[in-house]
């Protein structure tokens, strides 16, 4: 399925068009110390490499304007990572190379390539794979620091799960929203305007095609960032009113403008929607067929007229068997996709199928070598089902861990020595986490090894 509409399937949506414009600096400049964080330094090269990584993986065009736009976010993100790594080091936490390799393999698998192929692709684009490895190492180390320091403080009992299950039974008759987030916190009251400005920059980048999950992993300051901003299902009436107002306006597959919440600003993405008394949209199973019409640039007027005429003929058909027969008559390949839930498909493809009925064709999709005509063959609504006990336990833990982790990171950052000019000799170590300060889930965030 993923190979059929490749530009909907991968986080590295802009890889093939990525250029290195604006990414080079002189060796003298890139070797300079840009920021001091306690006893660690961040060089100009570190910043340049991370900017290139974000542009490569987010879908943003690599232009001097875009590089300048995300530089403040990158600098702050690198500072935060250094503080997290220092805290993990104080806890004697070591992230093994095999964990990083497993994470890389999961990311490459999601992008239909091997880890070796992804590494080579990074090399060809002038982006050191180490900058991605460093990001993964910081995420895993921080999650483990939270877990190791505060394992015993949060307890989810069987009674808690029973209570949540009863609430879930009651909530099945209420609208629910599956949400991802990008969260930027306010460390101090006088940061209101600057944090809003940074959030709006991210919003503008998303509007220009940046991947929400990639931007969440890179810039979100919530513990959900390690899972691409995923926070799960939220029930109408039990959500922050500002977030509820935002998600109610969204169509599946779209994101909000910046929303002011208690500790900062959020941008939320609506992954799925479950209407009262019904299964979620993403659980709907569909099957479809795709007709591949070869095209190449430059296209002649004669070829264009022929292709347009054939597309019109195909769109008049309301049956998948007849679609296949007509494609064969025209000499085109027609592939059959078996029935599968929408939430197993790329988010871009889900959005296209949102309102299409069996026997209807989507608007033609242009790829590098083909025009694709897609028809939905069947559509099967799923039955309503409650979450499992394990899912509920994970959700309850996540809620508590996220709040405590944000609170404690604010404390760590407030006492850190940060010199944005790269000068000054005084430095203090990151404050180690105490066993009584914060808590973390069993693996901090489930699936940490697969996070990108």
PDB file of C-alpha atoms in Angstrom, residues 50-350:
ATOM      1  CA  UNK A  50      20.243  20.056  13.424  1.00  0.00           C
ATOM      2  CA  UNK A  51      18.682  22.678  11.143  1.00  0.00           C
ATOM      3  CA  UNK A  52      19.523  20.502   8.135  1.00  0.00           C
ATOM      4  CA  UNK A  53      18.015  17.468   9.863  1.00  0.00           C
ATOM      5  CA  UNK A  54      14.744  19.244  10.615  1.00  0.00           C
ATOM      6  CA  UNK A  55      14.455  20.587   7.075  1.00  0.00           C
ATOM      7  CA  UNK A  56      15.228  17.173   5.598  1.00  0.00           C
ATOM      8  CA  UNK A  57      12.712  15.285   7.701  1.00  0.00           C
ATOM      9  CA  UNK A  58       9.911  17.821   8.075  1.00  0.00           C
ATOM     10  CA  UNK A  59       9.037  18.536   4.467  1.00  0.00           C
ATOM     11  CA  UNK A  60      10.187  22.166   4.610  1.00  0.00           C
ATOM     12  CA  UNK A  61      12.167  23.573   1.693  1.00  0.00           C
ATOM     13  CA  UNK A  62      15.824  24.164   2.509  1.00  0.00           C
ATOM     14  CA  UNK A  63      16.107  27.904   1.927  1.00  0.00           C
ATOM     15  CA  UNK A  64      18.053  30.579   3.821  1.00  0.00           C
ATOM     16  CA  UNK A  65      14.719  32.022   4.973  1.00  0.00           C
ATOM     17  CA  UNK A  66      13.544  28.718   6.437  1.00  0.00           C
ATOM     18  CA  UNK A  67      16.911  28.093   8.083  1.00  0.00           C
ATOM     19  CA  UNK A  68      16.780  31.510   9.733  1.00  0.00           C
ATOM     20  CA  UNK A  69      13.154  30.944  10.750  1.00  0.00           C
ATOM     21  CA  UNK A  70      13.796  27.745  12.708  1.00  0.00           C
ATOM     22  CA  UNK A  71      17.190  28.691  14.172  1.00  0.00           C
ATOM     23  CA  UNK A  72      15.784  30.086  17.475  1.00  0.00           C
ATOM     24  CA  UNK A  73      13.710  26.928  17.951  1.00  0.00           C
ATOM     25  CA  UNK A  74      16.719  24.733  17.201  1.00  0.00           C
ATOM     26  CA  UNK A  75      18.934  26.593  19.667  1.00  0.00           C
ATOM     27  CA  UNK A  76      16.362  26.218  22.444  1.00  0.00           C
ATOM     28  CA  UNK A  77      15.811  22.559  21.612  1.00  0.00           C
ATOM     29  CA  UNK A  78      19.545  21.801  21.754  1.00  0.00           C
ATOM     30  CA  UNK A  79      19.839  23.578  25.107  1.00  0.00           C
ATOM     31  CA  UNK A  80      16.953  21.522  26.489  1.00  0.00           C
ATOM     32  CA  UNK A  81      18.552  18.308  25.233  1.00  0.00           C
ATOM     33  CA  UNK A  82      21.861  19.144  26.900  1.00  0.00           C
ATOM     34  CA  UNK A  83      20.086  19.695  30.219  1.00  0.00           C
ATOM     35  CA  UNK A  84      18.228  16.403  29.825  1.00  0.00           C
ATOM     36  CA  UNK A  85      21.410  14.506  28.957  1.00  0.00           C
ATOM     37  CA  UNK A  86      23.288  16.055  31.873  1.00  0.00           C
ATOM     38  CA  UNK A  87      20.490  15.053  34.230  1.00  0.00           C
ATOM     39  CA  UNK A  88      20.534  11.499  32.863  1.00  0.00           C
ATOM     40  CA  UNK A  89      24.319  11.392  33.280  1.00  0.00           C
ATOM     41  CA  UNK A  90      23.966  12.423  36.921  1.00  0.00           C
ATOM     42  CA  UNK A  91      21.615   9.448  37.282  1.00  0.00           C
ATOM     43  CA  UNK A  92      24.303   7.238  35.666  1.00  0.00           C
ATOM     44  CA  UNK A  93      21.953   6.415  32.793  1.00  0.00           C
ATOM     45  CA  UNK A  94      23.592   5.079  29.649  1.00  0.00           C
ATOM     46  CA  UNK A  95      21.744   4.676  26.358  1.00  0.00           C
ATOM     47  CA  UNK A  96      23.266   1.705  24.550  1.00  0.00           C
ATOM     48  CA  UNK A  97      24.204   1.968  20.887  1.00  0.00           C
ATOM     49  CA  UNK A  98      21.887  -0.943  20.139  1.00  0.00           C
ATOM     50  CA  UNK A  99      18.928   1.141  21.376  1.00  0.00           C
ATOM     51  CA  UNK A 100      19.833   3.932  19.000  1.00  0.00           C
ATOM     52  CA  UNK A 101      20.234   1.428  16.168  1.00  0.00           C
ATOM     53  CA  UNK A 102      16.819  -0.076  16.941  1.00  0.00           C
ATOM     54  CA  UNK A 103      15.264   3.400  16.843  1.00  0.00           C
ATOM     55  CA  UNK A 104      16.958   4.138  13.504  1.00  0.00           C
ATOM     56  CA  UNK A 105      15.740   0.840  12.087  1.00  0.00           C
ATOM     57  CA  UNK A 106      12.168   1.619  13.110  1.00  0.00           C
ATOM     58  CA  UNK A 107      12.346   5.069  11.540  1.00  0.00           C
ATOM     59  CA  UNK A 108      13.829   3.699   8.325  1.00  0.00           C
ATOM     60  CA  UNK A 109      11.208   0.943   8.210  1.00  0.00           C
ATOM     61  CA  UNK A 110       8.467   3.580   8.470  1.00  0.00           C
ATOM     62  CA  UNK A 111      10.067   5.218   5.446  1.00  0.00           C
ATOM     63  CA  UNK A 112      10.287   2.033   3.366  1.00  0.00           C
ATOM     64  CA  UNK A 113      14.062   1.709   3.532  1.00  0.00           C
ATOM     65  CA  UNK A 114      16.748   0.006   5.579  1.00  0.00           C
ATOM     66  CA  UNK A 115      18.819   1.772   8.224  1.00  0.00           C
ATOM     67  CA  UNK A 116      21.849   1.496   5.907  1.00  0.00           C
ATOM     68  CA  UNK A 117      19.907   3.085   3.052  1.00  0.00           C
ATOM     69  CA  UNK A 118      18.700   5.898   5.301  1.00  0.00           C
ATOM     70  CA  UNK A 119      22.246   6.531   6.542  1.00  0.00           C
ATOM     71  CA  UNK A 120      23.527   6.678   2.968  1.00  0.00           C
ATOM     72  CA  UNK A 121      20.696   9.013   1.985  1.00  0.00           C
ATOM     73  CA  UNK A 122      21.629  11.336   4.887  1.00  0.00           C
ATOM     74  CA  UNK A 123      25.249  11.263   3.702  1.00  0.00           C
ATOM     75  CA  UNK A 124      24.245  12.159   0.153  1.00  0.00           C
ATOM     76  CA  UNK A 125      22.184  15.089   1.428  1.00  0.00           C
ATOM     77  CA  UNK A 126      25.023  16.371   3.579  1.00  0.00           C
ATOM     78  CA  UNK A 127      23.270  15.687   6.904  1.00  0.00           C
ATOM     79  CA  UNK A 128      25.311  13.715   9.488  1.00  0.00           C
ATOM     80  CA  UNK A 129      23.271  10.771  10.798  1.00  0.00           C
ATOM     81  CA  UNK A 130      24.845  11.554  14.177  1.00  0.00           C
ATOM     82  CA  UNK A 131      22.579  14.571  14.631  1.00  0.00           C
ATOM     83  CA  UNK A 132      19.540  12.273  14.466  1.00  0.00           C
ATOM     84  CA  UNK A 133      21.252   9.803  16.798  1.00  0.00           C
ATOM     85  CA  UNK A 134      21.956  12.615  19.280  1.00  0.00           C
ATOM     86  CA  UNK A 135      18.288  13.623  19.247  1.00  0.00           C
ATOM     87  CA  UNK A 136      17.174  10.037  19.873  1.00  0.00           C
ATOM     88  CA  UNK A 137      19.736   9.585  22.631  1.00  0.00           C
ATOM     89  CA  UNK A 138      18.482  12.676  24.482  1.00  0.00           C
ATOM     90  CA  UNK A 139      14.849  11.557  24.235  1.00  0.00           C
ATOM     91  CA  UNK A 140      15.560   8.038  25.474  1.00  0.00           C
ATOM     92  CA  UNK A 141      17.905   9.206  28.242  1.00  0.00           C
ATOM     93  CA  UNK A 142      15.463  11.812  29.567  1.00  0.00           C
ATOM     94  CA  UNK A 143      12.581   9.340  29.558  1.00  0.00           C
ATOM     95  CA  UNK A 144      14.674   6.853  31.488  1.00  0.00           C
ATOM     96  CA  UNK A 145      15.840   9.516  33.934  1.00  0.00           C
ATOM     97  CA  UNK A 146      12.222  10.261  34.754  1.00  0.00           C
ATOM     98  CA  UNK A 147      11.420   6.583  35.103  1.00  0.00           C
ATOM     99  CA  UNK A 148      14.420   5.662  37.219  1.00  0.00           C
ATOM    100  CA  UNK A 149      14.089   8.616  39.566  1.00  0.00           C
ATOM    101  CA  UNK A 150      10.384   8.343  40.290  1.00  0.00           C
ATOM    102  CA  UNK A 151       9.221   4.823  39.579  1.00  0.00           C
ATOM    103  CA  UNK A 152       7.602   4.415  42.960  1.00  0.00           C
ATOM    104  CA  UNK A 153       5.612   7.612  43.139  1.00  0.00           C
ATOM    105  CA  UNK A 154       2.781   6.959  40.715  1.00  0.00           C
ATOM    106  CA  UNK A 155       0.630   3.912  41.275  1.00  0.00           C
ATOM    107  CA  UNK A 156      -2.207   2.895  38.991  1.00  0.00           C
ATOM    108  CA  UNK A 157      -4.269   0.371  40.911  1.00  0.00           C
ATOM    109  CA  UNK A 158      -6.790  -2.162  39.650  1.00  0.00           C
ATOM    110  CA  UNK A 159      -9.468   0.026  41.234  1.00  0.00           C
ATOM    111  CA  UNK A 160      -8.184   2.998  39.215  1.00  0.00           C
ATOM    112  CA  UNK A 161      -8.475   0.930  36.041  1.00  0.00           C
ATOM    113  CA  UNK A 162     -11.961  -0.289  36.983  1.00  0.00           C
ATOM    114  CA  UNK A 163     -13.042   3.284  37.591  1.00  0.00           C
ATOM    115  CA  UNK A 164     -11.602   4.386  34.243  1.00  0.00           C
ATOM    116  CA  UNK A 165     -13.338   1.497  32.470  1.00  0.00           C
ATOM    117  CA  UNK A 166     -16.656   2.527  33.992  1.00  0.00           C
ATOM    118  CA  UNK A 167     -16.059   6.074  32.818  1.00  0.00           C
ATOM    119  CA  UNK A 168     -15.146   4.765  29.360  1.00  0.00           C
ATOM    120  CA  UNK A 169     -18.446   2.892  29.271  1.00  0.00           C
ATOM    121  CA  UNK A 170     -20.245   6.116  30.084  1.00  0.00           C
ATOM    122  CA  UNK A 171     -18.092   8.112  27.671  1.00  0.00           C
ATOM    123  CA  UNK A 172     -18.853   5.928  24.657  1.00  0.00           C
ATOM    124  CA  UNK A 173     -21.961   8.041  24.175  1.00  0.00           C
ATOM    125  CA  UNK A 174     -19.838  11.203  23.990  1.00  0.00           C
ATOM    126  CA  UNK A 175     -17.694  12.555  21.193  1.00  0.00           C
ATOM    127  CA  UNK A 176     -14.008  11.662  21.529  1.00  0.00           C
ATOM    128  CA  UNK A 177     -10.927  12.986  19.772  1.00  0.00           C
ATOM    129  CA  UNK A 178      -7.583  11.292  19.107  1.00  0.00           C
ATOM    130  CA  UNK A 179      -5.022  14.065  19.352  1.00  0.00           C
ATOM    131  CA  UNK A 180      -1.365  14.896  18.799  1.00  0.00           C
ATOM    132  CA  UNK A 181       0.220  18.008  20.287  1.00  0.00           C
ATOM    133  CA  UNK A 182       3.108  20.411  19.995  1.00  0.00           C
ATOM    134  CA  UNK A 183       3.608  22.153  23.336  1.00  0.00           C
ATOM    135  CA  UNK A 184       5.838  25.141  24.107  1.00  0.00           C
ATOM    136  CA  UNK A 185       5.937  26.069  27.759  1.00  0.00           C
ATOM    137  CA  UNK A 186       6.195  29.416  29.474  1.00  0.00           C
ATOM    138  CA  UNK A 187       9.168  29.238  31.828  1.00  0.00           C
ATOM    139  CA  UNK A 188       8.515  32.777  33.070  1.00  0.00           C
ATOM    140  CA  UNK A 189       5.573  35.157  32.920  1.00  0.00           C
ATOM    141  CA  UNK A 190       7.478  37.695  30.823  1.00  0.00           C
ATOM    142  CA  UNK A 191       7.945  35.122  28.018  1.00  0.00           C
ATOM    143  CA  UNK A 192       4.321  35.292  26.841  1.00  0.00           C
ATOM    144  CA  UNK A 193       5.011  37.166  23.608  1.00  0.00           C
ATOM    145  CA  UNK A 194       8.210  35.323  22.710  1.00  0.00           C
ATOM    146  CA  UNK A 195       6.699  31.853  23.256  1.00  0.00           C
ATOM    147  CA  UNK A 196       3.619  32.780  21.241  1.00  0.00           C
ATOM    148  CA  UNK A 197       5.891  34.046  18.471  1.00  0.00           C
ATOM    149  CA  UNK A 198       7.830  30.759  18.425  1.00  0.00           C
ATOM    150  CA  UNK A 199       4.594  28.751  18.399  1.00  0.00           C
ATOM    151  CA  UNK A 200       3.332  30.775  15.466  1.00  0.00           C
ATOM    152  CA  UNK A 201       6.555  30.073  13.581  1.00  0.00           C
ATOM    153  CA  UNK A 202       5.953  26.369  13.993  1.00  0.00           C
ATOM    154  CA  UNK A 203       2.337  26.823  12.915  1.00  0.00           C
ATOM    155  CA  UNK A 204       3.463  28.635   9.763  1.00  0.00           C
ATOM    156  CA  UNK A 205       5.962  25.855   9.019  1.00  0.00           C
ATOM    157  CA  UNK A 206       3.205  23.248   9.380  1.00  0.00           C
ATOM    158  CA  UNK A 207       1.039  25.258   6.977  1.00  0.00           C
ATOM    159  CA  UNK A 208       3.925  25.184   4.507  1.00  0.00           C
ATOM    160  CA  UNK A 209       4.016  21.387   4.574  1.00  0.00           C
ATOM    161  CA  UNK A 210       6.191  20.438   7.540  1.00  0.00           C
ATOM    162  CA  UNK A 211       5.401  17.057   9.117  1.00  0.00           C
ATOM    163  CA  UNK A 212       3.473  17.444  12.394  1.00  0.00           C
ATOM    164  CA  UNK A 213       5.118  14.394  13.978  1.00  0.00           C
ATOM    165  CA  UNK A 214       8.618  15.528  13.022  1.00  0.00           C
ATOM    166  CA  UNK A 215       8.013  19.037  14.340  1.00  0.00           C
ATOM    167  CA  UNK A 216       6.568  17.590  17.558  1.00  0.00           C
ATOM    168  CA  UNK A 217       9.595  15.335  18.059  1.00  0.00           C
ATOM    169  CA  UNK A 218      11.971  18.228  17.478  1.00  0.00           C
ATOM    170  CA  UNK A 219      10.274  21.187  19.155  1.00  0.00           C
ATOM    171  CA  UNK A 220       7.530  20.050  21.526  1.00  0.00           C
ATOM    172  CA  UNK A 221       8.445  20.373  25.199  1.00  0.00           C
ATOM    173  CA  UNK A 222       5.976  17.753  26.398  1.00  0.00           C
ATOM    174  CA  UNK A 223       6.995  14.177  27.154  1.00  0.00           C
ATOM    175  CA  UNK A 224       4.659  13.199  24.301  1.00  0.00           C
ATOM    176  CA  UNK A 225       7.326  14.520  21.895  1.00  0.00           C
ATOM    177  CA  UNK A 226       9.080  11.161  21.935  1.00  0.00           C
ATOM    178  CA  UNK A 227       5.987   9.652  20.289  1.00  0.00           C
ATOM    179  CA  UNK A 228       5.641  12.428  17.743  1.00  0.00           C
ATOM    180  CA  UNK A 229       3.296  14.411  19.998  1.00  0.00           C
ATOM    181  CA  UNK A 230       0.748  11.614  20.423  1.00  0.00           C
ATOM    182  CA  UNK A 231      -1.375  12.016  23.573  1.00  0.00           C
ATOM    183  CA  UNK A 232      -4.249   9.618  22.826  1.00  0.00           C
ATOM    184  CA  UNK A 233      -8.041   9.926  23.064  1.00  0.00           C
ATOM    185  CA  UNK A 234      -9.703  12.888  24.765  1.00  0.00           C
ATOM    186  CA  UNK A 235     -13.365  12.889  25.819  1.00  0.00           C
ATOM    187  CA  UNK A 236     -15.626  15.853  25.132  1.00  0.00           C
ATOM    188  CA  UNK A 237     -16.439  17.658  28.356  1.00  0.00           C
ATOM    189  CA  UNK A 238     -13.275  16.359  30.062  1.00  0.00           C
ATOM    190  CA  UNK A 239     -10.746  18.370  28.097  1.00  0.00           C
ATOM    191  CA  UNK A 240      -9.167  21.750  28.693  1.00  0.00           C
ATOM    192  CA  UNK A 241     -11.953  24.007  27.327  1.00  0.00           C
ATOM    193  CA  UNK A 242      -9.509  25.830  25.040  1.00  0.00           C
ATOM    194  CA  UNK A 243      -8.335  22.531  23.510  1.00  0.00           C
ATOM    195  CA  UNK A 244     -11.906  21.247  23.144  1.00  0.00           C
ATOM    196  CA  UNK A 245     -12.929  24.396  21.304  1.00  0.00           C
ATOM    197  CA  UNK A 246      -9.957  23.937  18.984  1.00  0.00           C
ATOM    198  CA  UNK A 247     -10.459  20.247  18.160  1.00  0.00           C
ATOM    199  CA  UNK A 248     -14.196  20.648  17.589  1.00  0.00           C
ATOM    200  CA  UNK A 249     -13.375  22.933  14.664  1.00  0.00           C
ATOM    201  CA  UNK A 250     -10.927  20.493  13.064  1.00  0.00           C
ATOM    202  CA  UNK A 251     -11.455  17.921  10.341  1.00  0.00           C
ATOM    203  CA  UNK A 252      -9.564  14.639  10.709  1.00  0.00           C
ATOM    204  CA  UNK A 253      -6.005  15.141   9.485  1.00  0.00           C
ATOM    205  CA  UNK A 254      -5.822  18.895  10.212  1.00  0.00           C
ATOM    206  CA  UNK A 255      -4.261  21.012  12.975  1.00  0.00           C
ATOM    207  CA  UNK A 256      -5.200  24.059  15.014  1.00  0.00           C
ATOM    208  CA  UNK A 257      -3.717  27.501  15.366  1.00  0.00           C
ATOM    209  CA  UNK A 258      -1.730  28.134  18.593  1.00  0.00           C
ATOM    210  CA  UNK A 259      -3.926  27.619  21.675  1.00  0.00           C
ATOM    211  CA  UNK A 260      -3.146  29.175  25.069  1.00  0.00           C
ATOM    212  CA  UNK A 261      -3.189  26.572  27.845  1.00  0.00           C
ATOM    213  CA  UNK A 262      -2.253  26.713  31.508  1.00  0.00           C
ATOM    214  CA  UNK A 263       1.520  26.327  31.156  1.00  0.00           C
ATOM    215  CA  UNK A 264       2.144  27.630  27.646  1.00  0.00           C
ATOM    216  CA  UNK A 265       0.906  27.218  24.075  1.00  0.00           C
ATOM    217  CA  UNK A 266      -0.216  24.183  22.106  1.00  0.00           C
ATOM    218  CA  UNK A 267      -0.914  23.283  18.499  1.00  0.00           C
ATOM    219  CA  UNK A 268      -3.142  20.207  18.285  1.00  0.00           C
ATOM    220  CA  UNK A 269      -3.612  17.762  15.404  1.00  0.00           C
ATOM    221  CA  UNK A 270      -6.825  15.728  15.068  1.00  0.00           C
ATOM    222  CA  UNK A 271      -5.755  12.194  14.146  1.00  0.00           C
ATOM    223  CA  UNK A 272      -9.157  10.571  14.540  1.00  0.00           C
ATOM    224  CA  UNK A 273     -12.691  11.293  15.730  1.00  0.00           C
ATOM    225  CA  UNK A 274     -15.187   9.003  17.436  1.00  0.00           C
ATOM    226  CA  UNK A 275     -18.738  10.317  17.345  1.00  0.00           C
ATOM    227  CA  UNK A 276     -21.080   9.570  20.250  1.00  0.00           C
ATOM    228  CA  UNK A 277     -22.223   5.946  20.148  1.00  0.00           C
ATOM    229  CA  UNK A 278     -20.125   5.113  17.077  1.00  0.00           C
ATOM    230  CA  UNK A 279     -16.724   3.617  16.325  1.00  0.00           C
ATOM    231  CA  UNK A 280     -13.909   5.929  15.310  1.00  0.00           C
ATOM    232  CA  UNK A 281     -13.454   7.091  11.757  1.00  0.00           C
ATOM    233  CA  UNK A 282     -10.021   5.418  11.639  1.00  0.00           C
ATOM    234  CA  UNK A 283     -11.485   2.000  12.463  1.00  0.00           C
ATOM    235  CA  UNK A 284     -13.564   2.059   9.280  1.00  0.00           C
ATOM    236  CA  UNK A 285     -12.281  -0.607   6.884  1.00  0.00           C
ATOM    237  CA  UNK A 286     -12.114   0.059   3.177  1.00  0.00           C
ATOM    238  CA  UNK A 287     -10.788  -1.622   0.057  1.00  0.00           C
ATOM    239  CA  UNK A 288      -9.848   0.235  -3.097  1.00  0.00           C
ATOM    240  CA  UNK A 289      -8.312  -0.087  -6.554  1.00  0.00           C
ATOM    241  CA  UNK A 290      -5.848   2.173  -8.296  1.00  0.00           C
ATOM    242  CA  UNK A 291      -5.334   2.647 -12.013  1.00  0.00           C
ATOM    243  CA  UNK A 292      -1.818   3.719 -13.010  1.00  0.00           C
ATOM    244  CA  UNK A 293      -1.734   5.968 -16.075  1.00  0.00           C
ATOM    245  CA  UNK A 294       1.869   6.515 -17.232  1.00  0.00           C
ATOM    246  CA  UNK A 295       2.863  10.156 -17.770  1.00  0.00           C
ATOM    247  CA  UNK A 296       6.193  11.877 -18.134  1.00  0.00           C
ATOM    248  CA  UNK A 297       7.378  15.462 -18.441  1.00  0.00           C
ATOM    249  CA  UNK A 298       7.276  17.217 -20.757  1.00  0.00           C
ATOM    250  CA  UNK A 299       3.814  15.940 -21.700  1.00  0.00           C
ATOM    251  CA  UNK A 300       2.593  16.578 -25.221  1.00  0.00           C
ATOM    252  CA  UNK A 301      -0.790  18.138 -25.909  1.00  0.00           C
ATOM    253  CA  UNK A 302      -1.905  14.948 -27.639  1.00  0.00           C
ATOM    254  CA  UNK A 303      -0.939  12.798 -24.632  1.00  0.00           C
ATOM    255  CA  UNK A 304      -2.602  15.204 -22.218  1.00  0.00           C
ATOM    256  CA  UNK A 305      -5.858  15.116 -24.164  1.00  0.00           C
ATOM    257  CA  UNK A 306      -5.779  11.311 -24.294  1.00  0.00           C
ATOM    258  CA  UNK A 307      -5.082  10.997 -20.561  1.00  0.00           C
ATOM    259  CA  UNK A 308      -7.818  13.475 -19.667  1.00  0.00           C
ATOM    260  CA  UNK A 309     -10.312  11.606 -21.843  1.00  0.00           C
ATOM    261  CA  UNK A 310      -9.412   8.282 -20.228  1.00  0.00           C
ATOM    262  CA  UNK A 311      -9.719   9.771 -16.735  1.00  0.00           C
ATOM    263  CA  UNK A 312     -13.182  11.091 -17.582  1.00  0.00           C
ATOM    264  CA  UNK A 313     -14.193   7.629 -18.790  1.00  0.00           C
ATOM    265  CA  UNK A 314     -12.885   5.992 -15.620  1.00  0.00           C
ATOM    266  CA  UNK A 315     -14.722   8.496 -13.407  1.00  0.00           C
ATOM    267  CA  UNK A 316     -18.024   7.585 -15.070  1.00  0.00           C
ATOM    268  CA  UNK A 317     -17.682   4.024 -13.755  1.00  0.00           C
ATOM    269  CA  UNK A 318     -19.264   3.103 -10.398  1.00  0.00           C
ATOM    270  CA  UNK A 319     -18.021  -0.472  -9.968  1.00  0.00           C
ATOM    271  CA  UNK A 320     -14.510  -1.698  -9.189  1.00  0.00           C
ATOM    272  CA  UNK A 321     -14.706  -4.740 -11.478  1.00  0.00           C
ATOM    273  CA  UNK A 322     -15.698  -2.510 -14.380  1.00  0.00           C
ATOM    274  CA  UNK A 323     -12.886  -0.107 -13.437  1.00  0.00           C
ATOM    275  CA  UNK A 324     -10.356  -2.925 -13.761  1.00  0.00           C
ATOM    276  CA  UNK A 325     -11.867  -3.992 -17.113  1.00  0.00           C
ATOM    277  CA  UNK A 326     -11.734  -0.455 -18.495  1.00  0.00           C
ATOM    278  CA  UNK A 327      -8.138  -0.010 -17.296  1.00  0.00           C
ATOM    279  CA  UNK A 328      -7.185  -3.230 -19.102  1.00  0.00           C
ATOM    280  CA  UNK A 329      -8.937  -1.969 -22.238  1.00  0.00           C
ATOM    281  CA  UNK A 330      -6.854   1.219 -22.114  1.00  0.00           C
ATOM    282  CA  UNK A 331      -3.685  -0.785 -21.439  1.00  0.00           C
ATOM    283  CA  UNK A 332      -3.183   0.500 -17.888  1.00  0.00           C
ATOM    284  CA  UNK A 333      -2.143  -1.376 -14.763  1.00  0.00           C
ATOM    285  CA  UNK A 334      -4.833  -1.682 -12.052  1.00  0.00           C
ATOM    286  CA  UNK A 335      -3.857  -2.808  -8.543  1.00  0.00           C
ATOM    287  CA  UNK A 336      -6.215  -4.113  -5.872  1.00  0.00           C
ATOM    288  CA  UNK A 337      -5.709  -3.145  -2.225  1.00  0.00           C
ATOM    289  CA  UNK A 338      -7.245  -5.528   0.327  1.00  0.00           C
ATOM    290  CA  UNK A 339      -9.629  -4.334   3.005  1.00  0.00           C
ATOM    291  CA  UNK A 340      -7.816  -2.489   5.802  1.00  0.00           C
ATOM    292  CA  UNK A 341      -8.680   0.066   8.516  1.00  0.00           C
ATOM    293  CA  UNK A 342      -8.127   3.690   7.639  1.00  0.00           C
ATOM    294  CA  UNK A 343      -5.916   4.233  10.676  1.00  0.00           C
ATOM    295  CA  UNK A 344      -3.418   1.743   9.212  1.00  0.00           C
ATOM    296  CA  UNK A 345      -3.014   3.987   6.166  1.00  0.00           C
ATOM    297  CA  UNK A 346      -0.904   7.140   5.806  1.00  0.00           C
ATOM    298  CA  UNK A 347      -2.665  10.185   7.267  1.00  0.00           C
ATOM    299  CA  UNK A 348      -2.749  11.968   3.920  1.00  0.00           C
ATOM    300  CA  UNK A 349      -4.489   9.025   2.309  1.00  0.00           C
ATOM    301  CA  UNK A 350      -6.973   8.782   5.197  1.00  0.00           C
TER     302      UNK A 350
END
